[in-house]
PDB file of N, CA, C and O in Angstrom:
ATOM      1  N   MET Q   1      -4.078 -20.387  32.216  1.00  0.00           N
ATOM      2  CA  MET Q   1      -4.054 -19.797  30.873  1.00  0.00           C
ATOM      3  C   MET Q   1      -3.006 -20.607  29.885  1.00  0.00           C
ATOM      4  O   MET Q   1      -3.120 -21.080  29.136  1.00  0.00           O
ATOM      5  N   GLY Q   2      -1.600 -20.400  30.186  1.00  0.00           N
ATOM      6  CA  GLY Q   2      -0.631 -21.198  29.541  1.00  0.00           C
ATOM      7  C   GLY Q   2      -0.603 -21.092  27.914  1.00  0.00           C
ATOM      8  O   GLY Q   2      -1.414 -20.410  27.412  1.00  0.00           O
ATOM      9  N   SER Q   3       0.158 -22.123  27.445  1.00  0.00           N
ATOM     10  CA  SER Q   3       0.214 -21.820  26.120  1.00  0.00           C
ATOM     11  C   SER Q   3      -0.923 -23.011  25.337  1.00  0.00           C
ATOM     12  O   SER Q   3      -1.207 -23.683  25.871  1.00  0.00           O
ATOM     13  N   PHE Q   4      -1.022 -22.754  24.017  1.00  0.00           N
ATOM     14  CA  PHE Q   4      -1.972 -23.397  23.210  1.00  0.00           C
ATOM     15  C   PHE Q   4      -1.268 -24.794  22.868  1.00  0.00           C
ATOM     16  O   PHE Q   4      -0.410 -24.773  22.623  1.00  0.00           O
ATOM     17  N   SER Q   5      -2.294 -25.820  22.788  1.00  0.00           N
ATOM     18  CA  SER Q   5      -1.874 -27.202  22.490  1.00  0.00           C
ATOM     19  C   SER Q   5      -1.821 -26.940  20.745  1.00  0.00           C
ATOM     20  O   SER Q   5      -2.485 -26.141  20.123  1.00  0.00           O
ATOM     21  N   ILE Q   6      -1.358 -28.047  20.328  1.00  0.00           N
ATOM     22  CA  ILE Q   6      -1.185 -28.307  18.723  1.00  0.00           C
ATOM     23  C   ILE Q   6      -2.545 -28.390  18.255  1.00  0.00           C
ATOM     24  O   ILE Q   6      -2.830 -27.871  17.031  1.00  0.00           O
ATOM     25  N   TRP Q   7      -3.421 -28.845  19.001  1.00  0.00           N
ATOM     26  CA  TRP Q   7      -5.070 -28.908  18.541  1.00  0.00           C
ATOM     27  C   TRP Q   7      -5.581 -27.434  18.251  1.00  0.00           C
ATOM     28  O   TRP Q   7      -6.466 -27.121  17.470  1.00  0.00           O
ATOM     29  N   HIS Q   8      -5.439 -26.686  19.432  1.00  0.00           N
ATOM     30  CA  HIS Q   8      -6.134 -25.347  19.321  1.00  0.00           C
ATOM     31  C   HIS Q   8      -5.228 -24.766  17.978  1.00  0.00           C
ATOM     32  O   HIS Q   8      -6.101 -24.072  17.183  1.00  0.00           O
ATOM     33  N   TRP Q   9      -4.146 -24.746  17.604  1.00  0.00           N
ATOM     34  CA  TRP Q   9      -3.508 -24.156  16.323  1.00  0.00           C
ATOM     35  C   TRP Q   9      -4.044 -24.868  15.265  1.00  0.00           C
ATOM     36  O   TRP Q   9      -4.334 -24.053  14.119  1.00  0.00           O
ATOM     37  N   LEU Q  10      -4.338 -25.996  15.224  1.00  0.00           N
ATOM     38  CA  LEU Q  10      -5.176 -26.543  14.079  1.00  0.00           C
ATOM     39  C   LEU Q  10      -6.521 -26.335  13.846  1.00  0.00           C
ATOM     40  O   LEU Q  10      -6.884 -26.019  12.718  1.00  0.00           O
ATOM     41  N   ILE Q  11      -7.177 -26.055  14.799  1.00  0.00           N
ATOM     42  CA  ILE Q  11      -8.672 -25.277  14.730  1.00  0.00           C
ATOM     43  C   ILE Q  11      -8.571 -24.107  14.150  1.00  0.00           C
ATOM     44  O   ILE Q  11      -9.445 -23.530  13.363  1.00  0.00           O
ATOM     45  N   VAL Q  12      -7.596 -23.083  14.710  1.00  0.00           N
ATOM     46  CA  VAL Q  12      -7.595 -22.026  14.420  1.00  0.00           C
ATOM     47  C   VAL Q  12      -7.066 -21.757  12.813  1.00  0.00           C
ATOM     48  O   VAL Q  12      -7.573 -20.982  12.060  1.00  0.00           O
ATOM     49  N   LEU Q  13      -6.184 -22.450  12.371  1.00  0.00           N
ATOM     50  CA  LEU Q  13      -5.846 -22.588  11.146  1.00  0.00           C
ATOM     51  C   LEU Q  13      -7.051 -22.984   9.993  1.00  0.00           C
ATOM     52  O   LEU Q  13      -7.095 -22.560   8.914  1.00  0.00           O
ATOM     53  N   LEU Q  14      -7.764 -24.197  10.462  1.00  0.00           N
ATOM     54  CA  LEU Q  14      -8.971 -24.525   9.773  1.00  0.00           C
ATOM     55  C   LEU Q  14      -9.933 -23.246   9.748  1.00  0.00           C
ATOM     56  O   LEU Q  14     -10.493 -23.325   8.433  1.00  0.00           O
ATOM     57  N   ILE Q  15     -10.088 -22.685  10.604  1.00  0.00           N
ATOM     58  CA  ILE Q  15     -10.977 -21.788  10.711  1.00  0.00           C
ATOM     59  C   ILE Q  15     -10.826 -20.443   9.593  1.00  0.00           C
ATOM     60  O   ILE Q  15     -11.159 -19.984   8.848  1.00  0.00           O
ATOM     61  N   VAL Q  16      -9.435 -20.146   9.768  1.00  0.00           N
ATOM     62  CA  VAL Q  16      -8.647 -18.917   9.002  1.00  0.00           C
ATOM     63  C   VAL Q  16      -8.648 -19.629   7.390  1.00  0.00           C
ATOM     64  O   VAL Q  16      -9.200 -18.861   6.411  1.00  0.00           O
ATOM     65  N   VAL Q  17      -8.496 -21.026   7.072  1.00  0.00           N
ATOM     66  CA  VAL Q  17      -8.700 -21.602   5.737  1.00  0.00           C
ATOM     67  C   VAL Q  17     -10.102 -21.235   5.103  1.00  0.00           C
ATOM     68  O   VAL Q  17     -10.383 -20.980   4.183  1.00  0.00           O
ATOM     69  N   MET Q  18     -11.113 -21.574   5.917  1.00  0.00           N
ATOM     70  CA  MET Q  18     -12.470 -21.509   5.666  1.00  0.00           C
ATOM     71  C   MET Q  18     -13.070 -19.988   5.588  1.00  0.00           C
ATOM     72  O   MET Q  18     -13.700 -19.879   4.623  1.00  0.00           O
ATOM     73  N   VAL Q  19     -12.426 -19.195   6.141  1.00  0.00           N
ATOM     74  CA  VAL Q  19     -12.931 -17.976   6.027  1.00  0.00           C
ATOM     75  C   VAL Q  19     -12.425 -17.038   4.983  1.00  0.00           C
ATOM     76  O   VAL Q  19     -12.921 -16.465   4.183  1.00  0.00           O
ATOM     77  N   PHE Q  20     -10.963 -17.311   4.730  1.00  0.00           N
ATOM     78  CA  PHE Q  20     -10.231 -16.593   3.605  1.00  0.00           C
ATOM     79  C   PHE Q  20     -10.090 -17.387   2.360  1.00  0.00           C
ATOM     80  O   PHE Q  20     -10.078 -16.883   1.311  1.00  0.00           O
ATOM     81  N   GLY Q  21      -9.920 -18.668   2.207  1.00  0.00           N
ATOM     82  CA  GLY Q  21      -9.912 -19.662   1.115  1.00  0.00           C
ATOM     83  C   GLY Q  21      -8.362 -19.777   1.024  1.00  0.00           C
ATOM     84  O   GLY Q  21      -7.557 -18.678   1.269  1.00  0.00           O
ATOM     85  N   THR Q  22      -8.116 -20.943   0.121  1.00  0.00           N
ATOM     86  CA  THR Q  22      -6.488 -21.156  -0.035  1.00  0.00           C
ATOM     87  C   THR Q  22      -5.933 -20.250  -1.001  1.00  0.00           C
ATOM     88  O   THR Q  22      -4.810 -19.863  -0.858  1.00  0.00           O
ATOM     89  N   LYS Q  23      -6.640 -19.691  -1.968  1.00  0.00           N
ATOM     90  CA  LYS Q  23      -6.252 -19.113  -2.980  1.00  0.00           C
ATOM     91  C   LYS Q  23      -5.804 -17.648  -2.434  1.00  0.00           C
ATOM     92  O   LYS Q  23      -4.691 -16.822  -2.947  1.00  0.00           O
ATOM     93  N   LYS Q  24      -6.691 -16.994  -1.791  1.00  0.00           N
ATOM     94  CA  LYS Q  24      -6.434 -15.858  -1.134  1.00  0.00           C
ATOM     95  C   LYS Q  24      -5.151 -15.718  -0.162  1.00  0.00           C
ATOM     96  O   LYS Q  24      -4.636 -14.864  -0.295  1.00  0.00           O
ATOM     97  N   LEU Q  25      -5.104 -16.830   0.774  1.00  0.00           N
ATOM     98  CA  LEU Q  25      -4.223 -16.989   1.455  1.00  0.00           C
ATOM     99  C   LEU Q  25      -2.816 -17.150   0.713  1.00  0.00           C
ATOM    100  O   LEU Q  25      -1.594 -16.538   1.324  1.00  0.00           O
ATOM    101  N   LYS Q  26      -2.938 -17.910  -0.437  1.00  0.00           N
ATOM    102  CA  LYS Q  26      -1.612 -18.042  -1.233  1.00  0.00           C
ATOM    103  C   LYS Q  26      -1.212 -16.512  -2.025  1.00  0.00           C
ATOM    104  O   LYS Q  26      -0.135 -16.181  -1.836  1.00  0.00           O
ATOM    105  N   ASN Q  27      -2.091 -15.903  -2.416  1.00  0.00           N
ATOM    106  CA  ASN Q  27      -1.634 -14.494  -2.925  1.00  0.00           C
ATOM    107  C   ASN Q  27      -1.319 -13.653  -1.793  1.00  0.00           C
ATOM    108  O   ASN Q  27      -0.326 -12.913  -1.978  1.00  0.00           O
ATOM    109  N   MET Q  28      -1.900 -13.543  -0.660  1.00  0.00           N
ATOM    110  CA  MET Q  28      -1.404 -12.783   0.631  1.00  0.00           C
ATOM    111  C   MET Q  28       0.023 -13.216   0.906  1.00  0.00           C
ATOM    112  O   MET Q  28       0.935 -12.390   1.155  1.00  0.00           O
ATOM    113  N   GLY Q  29       0.410 -14.326   0.949  1.00  0.00           N
ATOM    114  CA  GLY Q  29       1.834 -14.932   1.275  1.00  0.00           C
ATOM    115  C   GLY Q  29       2.875 -14.410   0.140  1.00  0.00           C
ATOM    116  O   GLY Q  29       3.849 -13.918   0.502  1.00  0.00           O
ATOM    117  N   SER Q  30       2.181 -14.464  -0.745  1.00  0.00           N
ATOM    118  CA  SER Q  30       3.062 -14.087  -2.049  1.00  0.00           C
ATOM    119  C   SER Q  30       3.441 -12.454  -2.165  1.00  0.00           C
ATOM    120  O   SER Q  30       4.476 -12.167  -2.147  1.00  0.00           O
ATOM    121  N   ASP Q  31       2.261 -11.763  -1.740  1.00  0.00           N
ATOM    122  CA  ASP Q  31       2.518 -10.381  -1.532  1.00  0.00           C
ATOM    123  C   ASP Q  31       3.316  -9.942  -0.302  1.00  0.00           C
ATOM    124  O   ASP Q  31       3.961  -9.078  -0.331  1.00  0.00           O
ATOM    125  N   LEU Q  32       3.132 -10.646   0.750  1.00  0.00           N
ATOM    126  CA  LEU Q  32       4.051 -10.392   1.825  1.00  0.00           C
ATOM    127  C   LEU Q  32       5.342 -10.643   1.578  1.00  0.00           C
ATOM    128  O   LEU Q  32       6.459  -9.901   1.778  1.00  0.00           O
ATOM    129  N   GLY Q  33       5.622 -11.798   0.983  1.00  0.00           N
ATOM    130  CA  GLY Q  33       7.024 -11.975   0.514  1.00  0.00           C
ATOM    131  C   GLY Q  33       7.612 -11.090  -0.316  1.00  0.00           C
ATOM    132  O   GLY Q  33       9.056 -10.716  -0.210  1.00  0.00           O
ATOM    133  N   GLY Q  34       6.864 -10.536  -1.426  1.00  0.00           N
ATOM    134  CA  GLY Q  34       7.405  -9.463  -2.415  1.00  0.00           C
ATOM    135  C   GLY Q  34       7.644  -8.330  -1.418  1.00  0.00           C
ATOM    136  O   GLY Q  34       8.627  -7.459  -1.761  1.00  0.00           O
ATOM    137  N   ALA Q  35       6.946  -7.824  -0.363  1.00  0.00           N
ATOM    138  CA  ALA Q  35       7.142  -6.649   0.112  1.00  0.00           C
ATOM    139  C   ALA Q  35       8.325  -6.921   1.213  1.00  0.00           C
ATOM    140  O   ALA Q  35       9.167  -5.814   1.205  1.00  0.00           O
ATOM    141  N   VAL Q  36       8.459  -7.841   1.705  1.00  0.00           N
ATOM    142  CA  VAL Q  36       9.720  -8.370   2.408  1.00  0.00           C
ATOM    143  C   VAL Q  36      11.319  -8.297   1.729  1.00  0.00           C
ATOM    144  O   VAL Q  36      11.839  -7.510   1.942  1.00  0.00           O
ATOM    145  N   LYS Q  37      11.097  -8.510   0.352  1.00  0.00           N
ATOM    146  CA  LYS Q  37      12.105  -8.724  -0.518  1.00  0.00           C
ATOM    147  C   LYS Q  37      12.432  -7.211  -0.974  1.00  0.00           C
ATOM    148  O   LYS Q  37      13.367  -6.513  -0.921  1.00  0.00           O
ATOM    149  N   GLY Q  38      11.312  -6.497  -1.142  1.00  0.00           N
ATOM    150  CA  GLY Q  38      11.464  -5.058  -1.550  1.00  0.00           C
ATOM    151  C   GLY Q  38      12.222  -4.164  -0.402  1.00  0.00           C
ATOM    152  O   GLY Q  38      12.827  -3.123  -0.713  1.00  0.00           O
ATOM    153  N   PHE Q  39      11.648  -4.613   0.596  1.00  0.00           N
ATOM    154  CA  PHE Q  39      12.326  -3.787   1.938  1.00  0.00           C
ATOM    155  C   PHE Q  39      13.806  -4.140   1.984  1.00  0.00           C
ATOM    156  O   PHE Q  39      14.495  -3.142   2.212  1.00  0.00           O
ATOM    157  N   LYS Q  40      14.070  -5.565   2.006  1.00  0.00           N
ATOM    158  CA  LYS Q  40      15.417  -5.523   2.183  1.00  0.00           C
ATOM    159  C   LYS Q  40      16.367  -5.188   0.929  1.00  0.00           C
ATOM    160  O   LYS Q  40      17.317  -4.658   1.060  1.00  0.00           O
ATOM    161  N   ASP Q  41      15.808  -4.813  -0.260  1.00  0.00           N
ATOM    162  CA  ASP Q  41      16.519  -4.441  -1.287  1.00  0.00           C
ATOM    163  C   ASP Q  41      16.725  -2.751  -0.904  1.00  0.00           C
ATOM    164  O   ASP Q  41      17.630  -2.169  -1.468  1.00  0.00           O
ATOM    165  N   GLY Q  42      15.715  -2.103  -0.672  1.00  0.00           N
ATOM    166  CA  GLY Q  42      15.782  -0.842  -0.036  1.00  0.00           C
ATOM    167  C   GLY Q  42      16.758  -0.561   0.683  1.00  0.00           C
ATOM    168  O   GLY Q  42      17.256   0.302   0.745  1.00  0.00           O
ATOM    169  N   MET Q  43      16.903  -1.605   2.001  1.00  0.00           N
ATOM    170  CA  MET Q  43      17.910  -1.218   2.869  1.00  0.00           C
ATOM    171  C   MET Q  43      19.197  -1.412   2.367  1.00  0.00           C
ATOM    172  O   MET Q  43      19.986  -0.821   2.892  1.00  0.00           O
ATOM    173  N   LYS Q  44      19.289  -2.417   1.439  1.00  0.00           N
ATOM    174  CA  LYS Q  44      20.587  -2.554   0.850  1.00  0.00           C
ATOM    175  C   LYS Q  44      21.049  -1.547  -0.139  1.00  0.00           C
ATOM    176  O   LYS Q  44      22.183  -1.280   0.019  1.00  0.00           O
ATOM    177  N   ASP Q  45      20.154  -0.879  -0.704  1.00  0.00           N
ATOM    178  CA  ASP Q  45      20.459   0.371  -1.643  1.00  0.00           C
ATOM    179  C   ASP Q  45      20.633   1.570  -0.620  1.00  0.00           C
ATOM    180  O   ASP Q  45      21.813   2.269  -1.040  1.00  0.00           O
ATOM    181  N   GLY Q  46      20.389   1.685   0.441  1.00  0.00           N
ATOM    182  CA  GLY Q  46      20.474   2.700   1.284  1.00  0.00           C
ATOM    183  C   GLY Q  46      21.734   2.704   1.989  1.00  0.00           C
ATOM    184  O   GLY Q  46      22.164   3.894   2.560  1.00  0.00           O
ATOM    185  N   THR Q  47      22.314   1.395   2.205  1.00  0.00           N
ATOM    186  CA  THR Q  47      23.666   1.510   2.837  1.00  0.00           C
ATOM    187  C   THR Q  47      25.006   1.855   1.936  1.00  0.00           C
ATOM    188  O   THR Q  47      26.009   2.327   2.558  1.00  0.00           O
ATOM    189  N   THR Q  48      24.625   1.819   0.606  1.00  0.00           N
ATOM    190  CA  THR Q  48      25.821   1.775  -0.223  1.00  0.00           C
ATOM    191  C   THR Q  48      26.046   3.511  -0.297  1.00  0.00           C
ATOM    192  O   THR Q  48      25.269   4.279  -0.301  1.00  0.00           O
ATOM    193  N   ASP Q  49      27.217   3.744  -0.399  1.00  0.00           N
ATOM    194  CA  ASP Q  49      27.591   5.305  -0.340  1.00  0.00           C
ATOM    195  C   ASP Q  49      27.711   5.726  -1.885  1.00  0.00           C
ATOM    196  O   ASP Q  49      28.155   5.147  -2.798  1.00  0.00           O
ATOM    197  N   ALA Q  50      27.358   6.965  -2.218  1.00  0.00           N
ATOM    198  CA  ALA Q  50      27.420   7.212  -3.519  1.00  0.00           C
ATOM    199  C   ALA Q  50      28.689   7.993  -3.693  1.00  0.00           C
ATOM    200  O   ALA Q  50      29.502   8.237  -2.922  1.00  0.00           O
ATOM    201  N   PRO Q  51      29.408   7.736  -4.910  1.00  0.00           N
ATOM    202  CA  PRO Q  51      30.492   8.181  -5.337  1.00  0.00           C
ATOM    203  C   PRO Q  51      30.612   9.625  -5.082  1.00  0.00           C
ATOM    204  O   PRO Q  51      29.834  10.296  -5.427  1.00  0.00           O
ATOM    205  N   PRO Q  52      31.917  10.199  -4.678  1.00  0.00           N
ATOM    206  CA  PRO Q  52      32.234  11.559  -4.526  1.00  0.00           C
ATOM    207  C   PRO Q  52      31.933  12.128  -5.768  1.00  0.00           C
ATOM    208  O   PRO Q  52      32.290  11.895  -7.104  1.00  0.00           O
ATOM    209  N   ALA Q  53      31.300  13.503  -5.752  1.00  0.00           N
ATOM    210  CA  ALA Q  53      31.152  14.181  -6.927  1.00  0.00           C
ATOM    211  C   ALA Q  53      32.538  14.776  -7.379  1.00  0.00           C
ATOM    212  O   ALA Q  53      33.224  15.500  -6.498  1.00  0.00           O
ATOM    213  N   THR Q  54      32.726  14.813  -8.750  1.00  0.00           N
ATOM    214  CA  THR Q  54      33.958  15.418  -9.173  1.00  0.00           C
ATOM    215  C   THR Q  54      33.647  16.658 -10.060  1.00  0.00           C
ATOM    216  O   THR Q  54      32.670  16.877 -10.607  1.00  0.00           O
ATOM    217  N   THR Q  55      34.461  17.636 -10.095  1.00  0.00           N
ATOM    218  CA  THR Q  55      34.381  18.660 -10.842  1.00  0.00           C
ATOM    219  C   THR Q  55      34.801  18.577 -12.408  1.00  0.00           C
ATOM    220  O   THR Q  55      36.006  17.732 -12.304  1.00  0.00           O
ATOM    221  N   PRO Q  56      34.151  19.021 -13.192  1.00  0.00           N
ATOM    222  CA  PRO Q  56      34.472  18.717 -14.593  1.00  0.00           C
ATOM    223  C   PRO Q  56      35.837  19.488 -14.993  1.00  0.00           C
ATOM    224  O   PRO Q  56      36.207  20.646 -14.551  1.00  0.00           O
ATOM    225  N   ALA Q  57      36.466  19.116 -15.803  1.00  0.00           N
ATOM    226  CA  ALA Q  57      37.671  19.676 -16.387  1.00  0.00           C
ATOM    227  C   ALA Q  57      37.299  20.991 -17.167  1.00  0.00           C
ATOM    228  O   ALA Q  57      36.201  21.238 -17.666  1.00  0.00           O
ATOM    229  N   PRO Q  58      38.172  21.878 -17.153  1.00  0.00           N
ATOM    230  CA  PRO Q  58      38.004  23.006 -17.812  1.00  0.00           C
ATOM    231  C   PRO Q  58      37.630  22.989 -19.342  1.00  0.00           C
ATOM    232  O   PRO Q  58      36.689  23.569 -19.763  1.00  0.00           O
ATOM    233  N   SER Q  59      38.020  21.899 -20.036  1.00  0.00           N
ATOM    234  CA  SER Q  59      37.664  21.717 -21.537  1.00  0.00           C
ATOM    235  C   SER Q  59      36.186  21.377 -21.368  1.00  0.00           C
ATOM    236  O   SER Q  59      35.344  21.498 -22.358  1.00  0.00           O
ATOM    237  N   GLN Q  60      35.972  20.388 -20.567  1.00  0.00           N
ATOM    238  CA  GLN Q  60      34.340  19.849 -20.503  1.00  0.00           C
ATOM    239  C   GLN Q  60      33.274  21.248 -20.279  1.00  0.00           C
ATOM    240  O   GLN Q  60      32.136  21.188 -20.712  1.00  0.00           O
ATOM    241  N   VAL Q  61      33.909  22.347 -19.519  1.00  0.00           N
ATOM    242  CA  VAL Q  61      33.126  23.361 -19.083  1.00  0.00           C
ATOM    243  C   VAL Q  61      32.825  24.119 -20.319  1.00  0.00           C
ATOM    244  O   VAL Q  61      31.804  24.369 -20.599  1.00  0.00           O
ATOM    245  N   ALA Q  62      33.908  24.211 -21.063  1.00  0.00           N
ATOM    246  CA  ALA Q  62      33.741  25.064 -22.466  1.00  0.00           C
ATOM    247  C   ALA Q  62      32.717  24.576 -23.355  1.00  0.00           C
ATOM    248  O   ALA Q  62      32.059  25.207 -24.190  1.00  0.00           O
ATOM    249  N   ASN Q  63      33.041  23.074 -23.489  1.00  0.00           N
ATOM    250  CA  ASN Q  63      32.006  22.444 -24.318  1.00  0.00           C
ATOM    251  C   ASN Q  63      30.620  22.471 -23.688  1.00  0.00           C
ATOM    252  O   ASN Q  63      29.645  22.496 -24.534  1.00  0.00           O
ATOM    253  N   SER Q  64      30.193  22.588 -22.517  1.00  0.00           N
ATOM    254  CA  SER Q  64      28.989  22.494 -22.149  1.00  0.00           C
ATOM    255  C   SER Q  64      28.525  23.937 -22.318  1.00  0.00           C
ATOM    256  O   SER Q  64      27.317  24.179 -22.638  1.00  0.00           O
ATOM    257  N   THR Q  65      29.066  25.009 -22.384  1.00  0.00           N
ATOM    258  CA  THR Q  65      28.610  26.245 -22.510  1.00  0.00           C
ATOM    259  C   THR Q  65      28.358  26.649 -24.105  1.00  0.00           C
ATOM    260  O   THR Q  65      27.474  27.192 -24.371  1.00  0.00           O
ATOM    261  N   ALA Q  66      29.133  25.957 -24.712  1.00  0.00           N
ATOM    262  CA  ALA Q  66      28.767  26.053 -26.112  1.00  0.00           C
ATOM    263  C   ALA Q  66      27.571  25.130 -26.525  1.00  0.00           C
ATOM    264  O   ALA Q  66      26.757  25.899 -27.429  1.00  0.00           O
ATOM    265  N   ALA Q  67      27.231  24.450 -25.808  1.00  0.00           N
ATOM    266  CA  ALA Q  67      26.038  23.508 -26.357  1.00  0.00           C
ATOM    267  C   ALA Q  67      24.837  24.267 -25.485  1.00  0.00           C
ATOM    268  O   ALA Q  67      23.646  24.308 -25.911  1.00  0.00           O
ATOM    269  N   ASP Q  68      25.075  24.980 -24.594  1.00  0.00           N
ATOM    270  CA  ASP Q  68      24.140  25.800 -23.736  1.00  0.00           C
ATOM    271  C   ASP Q  68      23.749  26.924 -24.725  1.00  0.00           C
ATOM    272  O   ASP Q  68      22.410  27.290 -24.677  1.00  0.00           O
ATOM    273  N   LYS Q  69      24.414  27.525 -25.455  1.00  0.00           N
ATOM    274  CA  LYS Q  69      23.902  28.559 -26.544  1.00  0.00           C
ATOM    275  C   LYS Q  69      22.940  28.227 -27.368  1.00  0.00           C
ATOM    276  O   LYS Q  69      22.035  28.908 -28.081  1.00  0.00           O
ATOM    277  N   THR Q  70      22.993  26.774 -27.835  1.00  0.00           N
ATOM    278  CA  THR Q  70      21.983  26.573 -28.780  1.00  0.00           C
ATOM    279  C   THR Q  70      20.757  26.031 -28.038  1.00  0.00           C
ATOM    280  O   THR Q  70      19.677  25.623 -28.878  1.00  0.00           O
ATOM    281  N   THR Q  71      20.537  25.685 -26.772  1.00  0.00           N
ATOM    282  CA  THR Q  71      19.649  25.484 -26.139  1.00  0.00           C
ATOM    283  C   THR Q  71      18.432  26.542 -26.033  1.00  0.00           C
ATOM    284  O   THR Q  71      18.712  27.586 -25.710  1.00  0.00           O
ATOM    285  N   ILE Q  72      17.442  26.078 -26.165  1.00  0.00           N
ATOM    286  CA  ILE Q  72      16.072  26.849 -26.134  1.00  0.00           C
ATOM    287  C   ILE Q  72      15.522  26.812 -24.833  1.00  0.00           C
ATOM    288  O   ILE Q  72      15.069  25.729 -24.452  1.00  0.00           O
ATOM    289  N   ASP Q  73      15.371  27.711 -23.982  1.00  0.00           N
ATOM    290  CA  ASP Q  73      14.849  27.695 -22.626  1.00  0.00           C
ATOM    291  C   ASP Q  73      13.091  28.059 -22.947  1.00  0.00           C
ATOM    292  O   ASP Q  73      12.829  29.155 -23.400  1.00  0.00           O
ATOM    293  N   VAL Q  74      12.542  26.817 -22.469  1.00  0.00           N
ATOM    294  CA  VAL Q  74      10.912  27.060 -22.628  1.00  0.00           C
ATOM    295  C   VAL Q  74      10.417  27.050 -21.145  1.00  0.00           C
ATOM    296  O   VAL Q  74      10.688  25.957 -20.437  1.00  0.00           O
ATOM    297  N   GLU Q  75       9.675  27.791 -20.944  1.00  0.00           N
ATOM    298  CA  GLU Q  75       8.948  27.880 -19.679  1.00  0.00           C
ATOM    299  C   GLU Q  75       7.370  27.008 -19.725  1.00  0.00           C
ATOM    300  O   GLU Q  75       6.684  27.393 -20.554  1.00  0.00           O
ATOM    301  N   ALA Q  76       7.367  26.214 -19.042  1.00  0.00           N
ATOM    302  CA  ALA Q  76       5.831  25.533 -18.898  1.00  0.00           C
ATOM    303  C   ALA Q  76       4.902  26.327 -18.263  1.00  0.00           C
ATOM    304  O   ALA Q  76       5.086  26.974 -17.204  1.00  0.00           O
ATOM    305  N   LYS Q  77       3.613  26.424 -19.032  1.00  0.00           N
ATOM    306  CA  LYS Q  77       2.757  27.174 -18.422  1.00  0.00           C
ATOM    307  C   LYS Q  77       1.559  26.079 -17.943  1.00  0.00           C
ATOM    308  O   LYS Q  77       1.239  25.492 -18.717  1.00  0.00           O
ATOM    309  N   HIS Q  78       0.954  26.655 -16.861  1.00  0.00           N
ATOM    310  CA  HIS Q  78      -0.059  25.680 -16.340  1.00  0.00           C
ATOM    311  C   HIS Q  78      -1.555  26.259 -16.800  1.00  0.00           C
ATOM    312  O   HIS Q  78      -1.813  27.470 -16.526  1.00  0.00           O
ATOM    313  N   LYS Q  79      -2.182  25.350 -16.966  1.00  0.00           N
ATOM    314  CA  LYS Q  79      -3.699  25.746 -17.320  1.00  0.00           C
ATOM    315  C   LYS Q  79      -4.545  25.977 -16.148  1.00  0.00           C
ATOM    316  O   LYS Q  79      -4.375  25.155 -15.146  1.00  0.00           O
ATOM    317  N   SER Q  80      -5.460  26.531 -15.887  1.00  0.00           N
ATOM    318  CA  SER Q  80      -6.109  26.875 -14.737  1.00  0.00           C
ATOM    319  C   SER Q  80      -7.290  26.454 -14.690  1.00  0.00           C
ATOM    320  O   SER Q  80      -7.984  26.277 -15.591  1.00  0.00           O
TER     321      SER Q  80
END
């Protein structure tokens, strides 16, 4: 049984190119590379710690409540 020789791999590569075509294989390679890059970026973003939440100063709380008095509360209604 053993491992395959270089000639076996060349024949397999030739058959794959004949079945899929070079353009489709090129696009598939680009898509795979983009997916791997996106996965790495996602893993990198997941390891960073979020900054701790700070409580607002009392003057900021007073300003936000003044702004809330002019805010109109609108409830969205869904059509059935």
